[in-house]
Tab-separated table of C-alpha atoms in Angstrom:
chain	number	residue	atom	x	y	z
A	1	UNK	CA	26.389	19.822	-66.373
A	2	UNK	CA	24.311	22.636	-67.874
A	3	UNK	CA	23.630	22.643	-71.585
A	4	UNK	CA	25.037	26.046	-72.567
A	5	UNK	CA	23.437	25.928	-76.006
A	6	UNK	CA	20.015	25.334	-74.496
A	7	UNK	CA	20.439	28.192	-72.063
A	8	UNK	CA	21.459	30.534	-74.871
A	9	UNK	CA	18.528	29.513	-77.039
A	10	UNK	CA	15.805	32.136	-77.196
A	11	UNK	CA	12.441	31.021	-75.876
A	12	UNK	CA	9.824	32.285	-78.287
A	13	UNK	CA	6.973	32.343	-75.759
A	14	UNK	CA	7.734	35.849	-74.432
A	15	UNK	CA	7.674	37.243	-77.955
A	16	UNK	CA	4.446	35.556	-79.010
A	17	UNK	CA	2.260	36.317	-75.996
A	18	UNK	CA	1.095	39.477	-74.302
A	19	UNK	CA	0.591	40.048	-70.607
A	20	UNK	CA	-3.195	39.971	-70.708
A	21	UNK	CA	-2.845	36.313	-71.749
A	22	UNK	CA	-0.760	35.255	-68.747
A	23	UNK	CA	-1.692	37.648	-65.944
A	24	UNK	CA	-3.754	36.470	-63.000
A	25	UNK	CA	-7.031	38.221	-62.358
A	26	UNK	CA	-8.848	39.766	-60.689
A	27	UNK	CA	-6.173	41.740	-58.885
A	28	UNK	CA	-6.696	42.450	-55.181
A	29	UNK	CA	-6.837	46.194	-54.427
A	30	UNK	CA	-7.353	48.492	-51.459
A	31	UNK	CA	-7.355	52.216	-50.684
A	32	UNK	CA	-4.593	53.870	-48.679
A	33	UNK	CA	-6.729	54.135	-45.534
A	34	UNK	CA	-7.403	50.390	-45.433
A	35	UNK	CA	-6.122	48.996	-42.159
A	36	UNK	CA	-3.228	46.590	-42.449
A	37	UNK	CA	-5.209	43.977	-40.523
A	38	UNK	CA	-8.038	44.178	-43.069
A	39	UNK	CA	-5.540	44.070	-45.914
A	40	UNK	CA	-4.019	40.871	-44.527
A	41	UNK	CA	-7.477	39.364	-44.078
A	42	UNK	CA	-8.335	40.156	-47.712
A	43	UNK	CA	-5.093	38.578	-48.904
A	44	UNK	CA	-5.806	35.455	-46.883
A	45	UNK	CA	-9.382	35.148	-48.134
A	46	UNK	CA	-8.327	35.661	-51.755
A	47	UNK	CA	-5.246	33.442	-51.355
A	48	UNK	CA	-3.268	36.300	-52.856
A	49	UNK	CA	0.383	37.055	-52.196
A	50	UNK	CA	-0.086	40.806	-52.685
A	51	UNK	CA	-2.546	43.687	-52.611
A	52	UNK	CA	-2.315	46.792	-54.786
A	53	UNK	CA	-2.911	50.193	-53.243
A	54	UNK	CA	-5.085	52.515	-55.345
A	55	UNK	CA	-5.970	56.206	-55.166
A	56	UNK	CA	-9.420	57.766	-55.361
A	57	UNK	CA	-9.543	57.255	-59.142
A	58	UNK	CA	-8.607	53.591	-58.864
A	59	UNK	CA	-5.051	54.076	-60.172
A	60	UNK	CA	-2.270	51.843	-58.884
A	61	UNK	CA	0.057	53.764	-56.546
A	62	UNK	CA	1.667	51.068	-54.385
A	63	UNK	CA	1.851	47.395	-53.505
A	64	UNK	CA	2.046	45.278	-50.352
A	65	UNK	CA	3.454	41.748	-50.671
A	66	UNK	CA	4.024	38.838	-48.314
A	67	UNK	CA	7.721	39.760	-48.223
A	68	UNK	CA	6.781	43.276	-47.063
A	69	UNK	CA	4.745	41.781	-44.239
A	70	UNK	CA	7.593	39.507	-43.147
A	71	UNK	CA	9.975	42.457	-43.135
A	72	UNK	CA	7.511	44.501	-41.073
A	73	UNK	CA	7.035	41.763	-38.485
A	74	UNK	CA	10.775	41.115	-38.214
A	75	UNK	CA	11.528	44.767	-37.498
A	76	UNK	CA	8.457	45.976	-35.573
A	77	UNK	CA	6.772	42.849	-34.313
A	78	UNK	CA	3.014	42.737	-33.735
A	79	UNK	CA	2.969	46.503	-33.146
A	80	UNK	CA	3.680	46.973	-36.824
A	81	UNK	CA	0.223	45.682	-37.671
A	82	UNK	CA	-1.371	48.784	-36.150
A	83	UNK	CA	-1.058	50.823	-39.345
A	84	UNK	CA	-2.679	51.318	-42.768
A	85	UNK	CA	-1.987	50.022	-46.231
A	86	UNK	CA	-0.907	53.466	-47.375
A	87	UNK	CA	1.689	53.749	-44.604
A	88	UNK	CA	3.424	50.455	-45.249
A	89	UNK	CA	3.025	49.644	-48.944
A	90	UNK	CA	5.919	50.026	-51.385
A	91	UNK	CA	5.611	52.926	-53.763
A	92	UNK	CA	5.699	53.687	-56.575
A	93	UNK	CA	4.496	50.350	-57.873
A	94	UNK	CA	6.195	48.734	-60.871
A	95	UNK	CA	3.587	48.392	-63.614
A	96	UNK	CA	3.329	47.420	-67.275
A	97	UNK	CA	0.492	47.829	-69.827
A	98	UNK	CA	-1.665	44.815	-70.588
A	99	UNK	CA	-0.790	44.753	-74.298
A	100	UNK	CA	2.972	44.569	-73.666
A	101	UNK	CA	4.735	41.366	-74.653
A	102	UNK	CA	5.755	38.987	-71.892
A	103	UNK	CA	9.449	39.661	-72.557
A	104	UNK	CA	8.982	43.280	-71.408
A	105	UNK	CA	7.735	42.076	-68.018
A	106	UNK	CA	10.510	39.501	-67.731
A	107	UNK	CA	13.187	42.091	-68.383
A	108	UNK	CA	11.715	44.491	-65.839
A	109	UNK	CA	11.297	41.839	-63.158
A	110	UNK	CA	14.836	40.565	-63.714
A	111	UNK	CA	16.406	44.023	-63.543
A	112	UNK	CA	14.474	45.166	-60.462
A	113	UNK	CA	14.492	41.811	-58.681
A	114	UNK	CA	10.695	41.729	-58.480
A	115	UNK	CA	8.346	38.836	-57.805
A	116	UNK	CA	5.197	40.807	-58.575
A	117	UNK	CA	4.401	43.143	-61.459
A	118	UNK	CA	1.079	44.953	-61.773
A	119	UNK	CA	-0.608	44.931	-65.183
A	120	UNK	CA	-2.508	48.169	-65.831
A	121	UNK	CA	-4.652	49.847	-68.456
A	122	UNK	CA	-3.648	53.166	-70.021
A	123	UNK	CA	-5.047	55.044	-66.989
A	124	UNK	CA	-2.847	52.960	-64.645
A	125	UNK	CA	-5.840	51.141	-63.224
A	126	UNK	CA	-4.836	47.577	-62.251
A	127	UNK	CA	-6.156	44.798	-64.459
A	128	UNK	CA	-4.130	41.851	-63.216
A	129	UNK	CA	-0.882	40.637	-61.707
A	130	UNK	CA	2.156	38.886	-63.142
A	131	UNK	CA	4.231	36.806	-60.753
A	132	UNK	CA	7.414	34.844	-61.107
A	133	UNK	CA	5.462	31.669	-60.454
A	134	UNK	CA	3.121	32.408	-63.382
A	135	UNK	CA	6.090	32.708	-65.694
A	136	UNK	CA	7.937	29.535	-64.718
A	137	UNK	CA	7.201	28.104	-68.145
A	138	UNK	CA	9.304	30.867	-69.707
A	139	UNK	CA	13.114	30.642	-69.751
A	140	UNK	CA	14.772	33.988	-69.070
A	141	UNK	CA	17.897	34.794	-71.020
A	142	UNK	CA	19.924	37.766	-72.177
A	143	UNK	CA	17.691	38.420	-75.178
A	144	UNK	CA	14.766	39.223	-72.884
A	145	UNK	CA	16.416	42.401	-71.661
A	146	UNK	CA	16.042	44.116	-75.052
A	147	UNK	CA	12.671	45.583	-74.185
A	148	UNK	CA	13.684	46.610	-70.696
A	149	UNK	CA	16.974	48.092	-71.920
A	150	UNK	CA	14.969	50.426	-74.136
A	151	UNK	CA	12.940	51.667	-71.179
A	152	UNK	CA	16.141	52.259	-69.207
A	153	UNK	CA	18.192	53.773	-72.057
A	154	UNK	CA	20.013	56.962	-71.097
A	155	UNK	CA	20.858	58.095	-74.601
A	156	UNK	CA	21.217	57.133	-78.253
A	157	UNK	CA	24.131	54.777	-77.560
A	158	UNK	CA	21.944	52.576	-75.352
A	159	UNK	CA	19.152	52.708	-77.909
A	160	UNK	CA	21.505	51.787	-80.725
A	161	UNK	CA	22.495	48.631	-78.845
A	162	UNK	CA	18.844	47.554	-78.717
A	163	UNK	CA	18.436	48.226	-82.436
A	164	UNK	CA	21.587	46.263	-83.252
A	165	UNK	CA	20.159	43.236	-81.429
A	166	UNK	CA	17.002	43.067	-83.568
A	167	UNK	CA	18.368	41.014	-86.515
A	168	UNK	CA	19.740	38.328	-84.201
A	169	UNK	CA	16.471	38.282	-82.299
A	170	UNK	CA	14.447	38.002	-85.517
A	171	UNK	CA	16.618	35.144	-86.774
A	172	UNK	CA	16.274	33.248	-83.505
A	173	UNK	CA	12.522	33.719	-83.360
A	174	UNK	CA	12.154	32.437	-86.915
A	175	UNK	CA	14.101	29.345	-85.902
A	176	UNK	CA	11.727	28.925	-82.964
A	177	UNK	CA	8.731	28.876	-85.291
A	178	UNK	CA	7.359	32.339	-84.462
A	179	UNK	CA	5.335	33.756	-87.343
A	180	UNK	CA	6.869	36.535	-89.400
A	181	UNK	CA	3.852	38.672	-88.534
A	182	UNK	CA	4.544	38.056	-84.852
A	183	UNK	CA	8.175	39.061	-85.284
A	184	UNK	CA	7.087	42.232	-87.055
A	185	UNK	CA	4.951	43.083	-84.010
A	186	UNK	CA	7.957	42.700	-81.710
A	187	UNK	CA	10.133	44.919	-83.914
A	188	UNK	CA	7.400	47.549	-84.139
A	189	UNK	CA	6.997	47.524	-80.365
A	190	UNK	CA	10.719	48.162	-79.921
A	191	UNK	CA	10.487	51.124	-82.314
A	192	UNK	CA	7.487	52.508	-80.440
A	193	UNK	CA	9.266	52.086	-77.122
A	194	UNK	CA	12.391	53.778	-78.475
A	195	UNK	CA	10.297	56.728	-79.649
A	196	UNK	CA	8.621	56.949	-76.258
A	197	UNK	CA	11.940	56.805	-74.417
A	198	UNK	CA	13.466	59.407	-76.744
A	199	UNK	CA	10.524	61.704	-76.001
A	200	UNK	CA	10.924	61.197	-72.263
A	201	UNK	CA	14.654	61.936	-72.428
A	202	UNK	CA	14.077	64.966	-74.662
A	203	UNK	CA	11.589	66.353	-72.130
A	204	UNK	CA	14.121	65.953	-69.330
A	205	UNK	CA	16.946	67.546	-71.303
A	206	UNK	CA	14.747	70.508	-72.219
A	207	UNK	CA	13.865	71.055	-68.573
A	208	UNK	CA	17.558	70.952	-67.679
A	209	UNK	CA	18.307	73.470	-70.434
A	210	UNK	CA	15.735	75.952	-69.158
A	211	UNK	CA	12.838	75.229	-71.495
A	212	UNK	CA	10.553	74.142	-68.671
A	213	UNK	CA	7.865	71.513	-68.949
A	214	UNK	CA	5.380	71.005	-71.757
A	215	UNK	CA	3.196	74.137	-72.113
A	216	UNK	CA	0.150	71.977	-72.877
A	217	UNK	CA	-0.968	68.365	-72.926
A	218	UNK	CA	0.373	66.505	-75.937
A	219	UNK	CA	0.916	63.059	-77.424
A	220	UNK	CA	3.825	61.726	-79.449
A	221	UNK	CA	2.509	59.558	-82.264
A	222	UNK	CA	4.226	56.803	-84.239
A	223	UNK	CA	2.786	56.587	-87.745
A	224	UNK	CA	2.907	54.121	-90.628
A	225	UNK	CA	4.097	50.542	-90.166
A	226	UNK	CA	5.267	51.253	-86.612
A	227	UNK	CA	1.757	52.421	-85.726
A	228	UNK	CA	0.246	49.340	-87.344
A	229	UNK	CA	2.667	47.068	-85.467
A	230	UNK	CA	4.065	45.705	-88.733
A	231	UNK	CA	7.762	46.629	-88.927
A	232	UNK	CA	10.565	44.474	-90.263
A	233	UNK	CA	14.282	45.276	-90.486
A	234	UNK	CA	13.971	48.266	-92.817
A	235	UNK	CA	12.696	51.337	-91.040
A	236	UNK	CA	12.902	55.076	-90.767
A	237	UNK	CA	11.167	57.653	-88.622
A	238	UNK	CA	7.455	58.345	-89.058
A	239	UNK	CA	6.210	60.381	-86.104
A	240	UNK	CA	4.050	63.379	-85.256
A	241	UNK	CA	2.828	65.495	-82.342
A	242	UNK	CA	-0.685	66.547	-81.400
A	243	UNK	CA	-1.174	69.006	-78.519
A	244	UNK	CA	-3.804	71.169	-76.866
A	245	UNK	CA	-1.705	74.317	-76.906
A	246	UNK	CA	-1.784	77.607	-78.786
A	247	UNK	CA	0.314	78.699	-81.789
A	248	UNK	CA	2.727	80.351	-79.342
A	249	UNK	CA	3.464	76.929	-77.824
A	250	UNK	CA	4.830	75.603	-81.102
A	251	UNK	CA	8.325	76.838	-80.218
A	252	UNK	CA	8.514	74.340	-77.367
A	253	UNK	CA	7.084	71.451	-79.394
A	254	UNK	CA	9.390	72.250	-82.315
A	255	UNK	CA	12.394	71.871	-80.027
A	256	UNK	CA	10.984	68.655	-78.599
A	257	UNK	CA	10.501	67.238	-82.080
A	258	UNK	CA	14.006	68.260	-83.118
A	259	UNK	CA	15.580	66.542	-80.126
A	260	UNK	CA	13.519	63.373	-80.479
A	261	UNK	CA	14.231	63.017	-84.192
A	262	UNK	CA	17.941	63.649	-83.729
A	263	UNK	CA	18.188	61.121	-80.905
A	264	UNK	CA	16.385	58.429	-82.895
A	265	UNK	CA	18.582	59.092	-85.909
A	266	UNK	CA	21.695	58.641	-83.760
A	267	UNK	CA	20.160	55.436	-82.379
A	268	UNK	CA	19.883	53.911	-85.835
A	269	UNK	CA	16.368	54.898	-86.913
A	270	UNK	CA	17.140	57.237	-89.835
A	271	UNK	CA	15.407	60.485	-90.635
A	272	UNK	CA	12.395	60.054	-92.901
A	273	UNK	CA	13.252	60.974	-96.493
A	274	UNK	CA	9.760	62.372	-96.895
A	275	UNK	CA	10.072	64.571	-93.813
A	276	UNK	CA	7.305	62.807	-91.854
A	277	UNK	CA	8.745	63.747	-88.476
A	278	UNK	CA	7.683	65.770	-85.462
A	279	UNK	CA	10.383	68.365	-86.104
A	280	UNK	CA	8.532	69.404	-89.269
A	281	UNK	CA	5.665	71.934	-88.843
A	282	UNK	CA	3.360	69.852	-91.058
A	283	UNK	CA	3.552	66.967	-88.591
A	284	UNK	CA	3.376	69.025	-85.410
A	285	UNK	CA	0.012	70.646	-84.717
A	286	UNK	CA	-2.572	71.416	-82.092
A	287	UNK	CA	-5.741	69.323	-82.032
A	288	UNK	CA	-7.689	72.057	-83.802
A	289	UNK	CA	-4.961	72.486	-86.409
A	290	UNK	CA	-4.954	68.747	-87.051
A	291	UNK	CA	-8.711	68.842	-87.508
A	292	UNK	CA	-8.354	71.589	-90.098
A	293	UNK	CA	-5.594	69.631	-91.842
A	294	UNK	CA	-7.606	66.419	-91.976
A	295	UNK	CA	-10.645	68.330	-93.191
A	296	UNK	CA	-8.573	69.656	-96.086
A	297	UNK	CA	-7.310	66.142	-96.852
A	298	UNK	CA	-10.726	64.560	-97.134
A	299	UNK	CA	-12.679	67.407	-98.728
A	300	UNK	CA	-10.014	69.045	-100.926
A	301	UNK	CA	-8.233	65.987	-102.182
A	302	UNK	CA	-4.849	66.056	-103.888
A	303	UNK	CA	-2.668	63.182	-105.033
A	304	UNK	CA	-0.312	63.584	-102.078
A	305	UNK	CA	-3.234	63.162	-99.699
A	306	UNK	CA	-3.246	59.405	-100.235
A	307	UNK	CA	0.379	59.202	-99.080
A	308	UNK	CA	-0.434	61.251	-95.992
A	309	UNK	CA	-3.428	59.042	-95.198
A	310	UNK	CA	-1.356	55.899	-95.718
A	311	UNK	CA	0.912	57.158	-92.950
A	312	UNK	CA	-1.340	59.165	-90.654
A	313	UNK	CA	-4.424	56.988	-90.213
A	314	UNK	CA	-2.338	54.186	-88.717
A	315	UNK	CA	-0.923	56.212	-85.825
A	316	UNK	CA	-0.440	54.990	-82.258
A	317	UNK	CA	0.268	57.258	-79.261
A	318	UNK	CA	3.474	56.208	-77.490
A	319	UNK	CA	4.011	59.041	-75.018
A	320	UNK	CA	1.864	61.701	-73.386
A	321	UNK	CA	-1.903	62.120	-73.403
A	322	UNK	CA	-3.366	58.982	-74.984
A	323	UNK	CA	-6.929	60.324	-74.640
A	324	UNK	CA	-5.974	63.311	-76.781
A	325	UNK	CA	-4.669	60.988	-79.475
A	326	UNK	CA	-7.810	58.858	-79.405
A	327	UNK	CA	-9.961	61.978	-79.655
A	328	UNK	CA	-8.063	62.900	-82.805
A	329	UNK	CA	-8.443	59.371	-84.204
A	330	UNK	CA	-12.178	59.318	-83.643
A	331	UNK	CA	-12.619	62.717	-85.286
A	332	UNK	CA	-10.409	61.782	-88.247
A	333	UNK	CA	-12.242	58.522	-88.968
A	334	UNK	CA	-15.624	60.217	-88.651
A	335	UNK	CA	-14.707	63.011	-91.075
A	336	UNK	CA	-13.045	60.680	-93.562
A	337	UNK	CA	-16.030	58.339	-93.631
A	338	UNK	CA	-18.369	61.292	-94.281
A	339	UNK	CA	-16.578	62.288	-97.479
A	340	UNK	CA	-17.903	60.165	-100.343
A	341	UNK	CA	-15.351	61.764	-102.662
A	342	UNK	CA	-12.490	60.825	-100.359
A	343	UNK	CA	-13.702	57.260	-99.871
A	344	UNK	CA	-14.114	56.808	-103.620
A	345	UNK	CA	-10.592	58.126	-104.145
A	346	UNK	CA	-9.166	55.656	-101.633
A	347	UNK	CA	-11.110	52.832	-103.296
A	348	UNK	CA	-9.743	53.760	-106.708
A	349	UNK	CA	-6.245	53.932	-105.233
A	350	UNK	CA	-6.547	50.310	-104.116
A	351	UNK	CA	-8.212	49.187	-107.331
A	352	UNK	CA	-5.293	50.524	-109.394
A	353	UNK	CA	-2.757	48.447	-107.480
A	354	UNK	CA	-1.469	45.401	-109.282
A	355	UNK	CA	0.738	42.448	-108.424
A	356	UNK	CA	4.125	41.695	-109.919
A	357	UNK	CA	3.068	38.735	-112.084
A	358	UNK	CA	3.015	38.204	-115.829
A	359	UNK	CA	-0.057	36.900	-117.627
A	360	UNK	CA	1.494	33.432	-117.429
A	361	UNK	CA	2.104	33.662	-113.668
A	362	UNK	CA	5.800	34.502	-113.726
A	363	UNK	CA	7.295	37.075	-111.366
A	364	UNK	CA	8.073	40.486	-112.849
A	365	UNK	CA	11.478	41.481	-111.509
A	366	UNK	CA	13.905	44.358	-111.911
A	367	UNK	CA	17.559	43.400	-111.698
A	368	UNK	CA	16.424	40.020	-110.424
A	369	UNK	CA	14.279	41.350	-107.591
A	370	UNK	CA	10.700	42.421	-106.956
A	371	UNK	CA	9.364	44.881	-104.418
A	372	UNK	CA	7.373	42.641	-102.072
A	373	UNK	CA	6.174	45.582	-100.005
A	374	UNK	CA	4.755	47.495	-102.979
A	375	UNK	CA	3.173	44.512	-104.726
A	376	UNK	CA	2.428	42.269	-101.761
A	377	UNK	CA	1.786	44.247	-98.584
A	378	UNK	CA	0.510	47.655	-99.686
A	379	UNK	CA	-2.599	46.365	-101.490
A	380	UNK	CA	-3.645	44.464	-98.366
A	381	UNK	CA	-2.765	47.280	-95.989
A	382	UNK	CA	-4.475	49.960	-98.096
A	383	UNK	CA	-7.642	47.924	-98.585
A	384	UNK	CA	-7.865	47.167	-94.867
A	385	UNK	CA	-7.430	50.848	-94.035
A	386	UNK	CA	-10.109	51.868	-96.517
A	387	UNK	CA	-12.583	49.323	-95.203
A	388	UNK	CA	-11.772	50.191	-91.586
A	389	UNK	CA	-12.442	53.889	-92.137
A	390	UNK	CA	-15.677	53.142	-93.971
A	391	UNK	CA	-16.838	50.835	-91.163
A	392	UNK	CA	-15.630	53.170	-88.368
A	393	UNK	CA	-13.194	50.525	-87.107
A	394	UNK	CA	-10.639	52.091	-84.743
A	395	UNK	CA	-7.984	49.356	-84.942
A	396	UNK	CA	-4.735	50.183	-86.730
A	397	UNK	CA	-3.182	46.743	-87.290
A	398	UNK	CA	-4.010	45.201	-90.671
A	399	UNK	CA	-4.889	41.797	-89.207
A	400	UNK	CA	-7.032	43.454	-86.546
A	401	UNK	CA	-8.801	45.545	-89.181
A	402	UNK	CA	-9.609	42.533	-91.344
A	403	UNK	CA	-10.788	40.629	-88.297
A	404	UNK	CA	-13.068	43.468	-87.237
A	405	UNK	CA	-14.465	43.735	-90.766
A	406	UNK	CA	-15.067	39.985	-90.793
A	407	UNK	CA	-16.777	40.176	-87.386
A	408	UNK	CA	-19.081	42.863	-88.792
A	409	UNK	CA	-19.994	40.323	-91.498
A	410	UNK	CA	-18.499	42.549	-94.185
A	411	UNK	CA	-15.873	39.996	-95.214
A	412	UNK	CA	-16.281	36.268	-95.788
A	413	UNK	CA	-14.330	34.113	-93.355
A	414	UNK	CA	-12.559	32.230	-96.146
A	415	UNK	CA	-11.341	35.488	-97.650
A	416	UNK	CA	-10.292	36.740	-94.227
A	417	UNK	CA	-8.277	33.573	-93.655
A	418	UNK	CA	-6.623	33.883	-97.070
A	419	UNK	CA	-5.658	37.502	-96.499
A	420	UNK	CA	-3.956	36.653	-93.217
A	421	UNK	CA	-2.122	33.816	-94.952
A	422	UNK	CA	-1.006	36.125	-97.771
A	423	UNK	CA	0.388	38.608	-95.277
A	424	UNK	CA	2.301	35.879	-93.474
A	425	UNK	CA	3.808	34.602	-96.717
A	426	UNK	CA	4.914	38.057	-97.866
A	427	UNK	CA	6.257	38.985	-94.435
A	428	UNK	CA	8.154	35.715	-94.292
A	429	UNK	CA	9.899	36.094	-97.658
A	430	UNK	CA	10.740	39.730	-96.899
A	431	UNK	CA	12.180	38.957	-93.474
A	432	UNK	CA	14.132	35.977	-94.782
A	433	UNK	CA	15.605	38.109	-97.578
A	434	UNK	CA	16.490	40.940	-95.200
A	435	UNK	CA	18.324	38.580	-92.867
A	436	UNK	CA	20.172	37.020	-95.798
A	437	UNK	CA	21.165	40.440	-97.124
A	438	UNK	CA	22.413	41.566	-93.730
A	439	UNK	CA	24.515	38.406	-93.438
A	440	UNK	CA	25.992	39.176	-96.863
A	441	UNK	CA	26.747	42.786	-95.957
A	442	UNK	CA	23.949	44.123	-98.193
A	443	UNK	CA	21.636	46.844	-96.841
A	444	UNK	CA	18.204	45.278	-96.253
A	445	UNK	CA	15.276	46.450	-98.355
A	446	UNK	CA	11.708	45.587	-99.321
A	447	UNK	CA	12.900	43.772	-102.475
A	448	UNK	CA	13.294	40.009	-102.673
A	449	UNK	CA	14.931	37.570	-105.078
A	450	UNK	CA	12.262	34.947	-105.896
A	451	UNK	CA	14.842	32.537	-107.322
A	452	UNK	CA	16.510	32.002	-103.947
A	453	UNK	CA	13.255	30.817	-102.365
A	454	UNK	CA	12.633	27.101	-101.826
A	455	UNK	CA	10.281	25.741	-104.473
A	456	UNK	CA	7.342	25.308	-102.100
A	457	UNK	CA	7.641	28.820	-100.672
A	458	UNK	CA	8.053	30.309	-104.157
A	459	UNK	CA	4.843	28.623	-105.246
A	460	UNK	CA	3.058	29.889	-102.136
A	461	UNK	CA	4.198	33.405	-102.981
A	462	UNK	CA	2.913	32.971	-106.535
A	463	UNK	CA	-0.461	31.845	-105.127
A	464	UNK	CA	-0.494	34.848	-102.787
A	465	UNK	CA	0.050	37.315	-105.622
A	466	UNK	CA	-2.611	35.667	-107.785
A	467	UNK	CA	-5.062	35.798	-104.888
A	468	UNK	CA	-4.318	39.481	-104.425
A	469	UNK	CA	-5.671	40.174	-107.897
A	470	UNK	CA	-9.155	39.513	-106.534
A	471	UNK	CA	-8.667	41.943	-103.648
A	472	UNK	CA	-10.455	44.887	-105.237
A	473	UNK	CA	-13.527	42.756	-105.871
A	474	UNK	CA	-13.623	40.902	-102.568
A	475	UNK	CA	-13.112	44.073	-100.561
A	476	UNK	CA	-15.745	45.910	-102.546
A	477	UNK	CA	-13.416	48.701	-103.605
A	478	UNK	CA	-14.101	48.480	-107.322
A	479	UNK	CA	-16.993	49.997	-109.152
């Protein structure tokens, strides 16, 4: 008799590992004009169960599997072998990016009934293959369809269902021993995917309503914590658009932004109180306009600039022209690093941050709570961003930034290890509090009640805050 509880239990593996960790490589490829006989010979020599068809630029466009060959022989016999890979392969090929979590692949394979899934880079060039056999160590269950349901959502109602499942997923992953930082990556990925799907659906609806296609190449960007891959259960919209069009094209992009923001709001990702959304002209610009804007930020500094930089410099492209977005990132980091005034301002901004502790080590609370995001996460995030810009590091995740800085020998390994530990502690207490508040019918927030923490965890949080007081010295942002 099956153990129903065990079957319902979420396996944490798919939420802790990405496809580049489990895919098989190298992947066998061939051009469309490759004869089927040669394709079969290559598969036999490589002991591969499939071969991916690629175009002249090396992009995946189709796939031929052993099942395809059996079907061909059963219907056409030996005569069916007198053809080419391009004539017989299945197209289009199902593909997923290499940095996607394993659960995304599992959901897609389950829904489409696939045994093979091609792992590609951002240009759709094959990097590896995921097969059902490679994933036998992972138990599939209903929770795994969250990621795939986002990709297949047909409107805000479908998206809202995925959002509603996040607290249960987070609680289960915590019980499985997944780190709070890992859970935050999963939540952020869902938000990115929802933004991408909303953009795709908005494009389609605009075409149906007579707006036509995009007048120029563009990228939809997710900013802030979603861009860093560090979201918990309190979120709103932080997004922007960069495009290669002219001022006359803004009418189209304004409508796109309006539709995307409205759809996400209906799905349960509220409008940003600060107006950091693609529907707002300030967050919807051509590449040249963005360059002018960033130039004004870093060479004509105002107090609000720091807030903009806190949000903007962490962006990730989720839909459209990723190369355009990376061009903007490279330009922005280069300009920011060139402005000594701007870098000094960012350093002073970090140096002024303090932790919520008294001189005797007690927590400073307001109405029994303290803002763990303001006093625990923001100092770490802001310092990592500052150091990353100064060192021309392109990564957006805080852990990745600290790791890159450490690898450049600009941060001692002990300090690097402590900073990662501090982030895990703060993320853990925040997530635990948010889940408890949701269970009690209280809207989740960034504030925690230190008194409800187990003694050991409360002392670890106290250590984390004390350690943060040395941040401005260790990171070299003071003086």
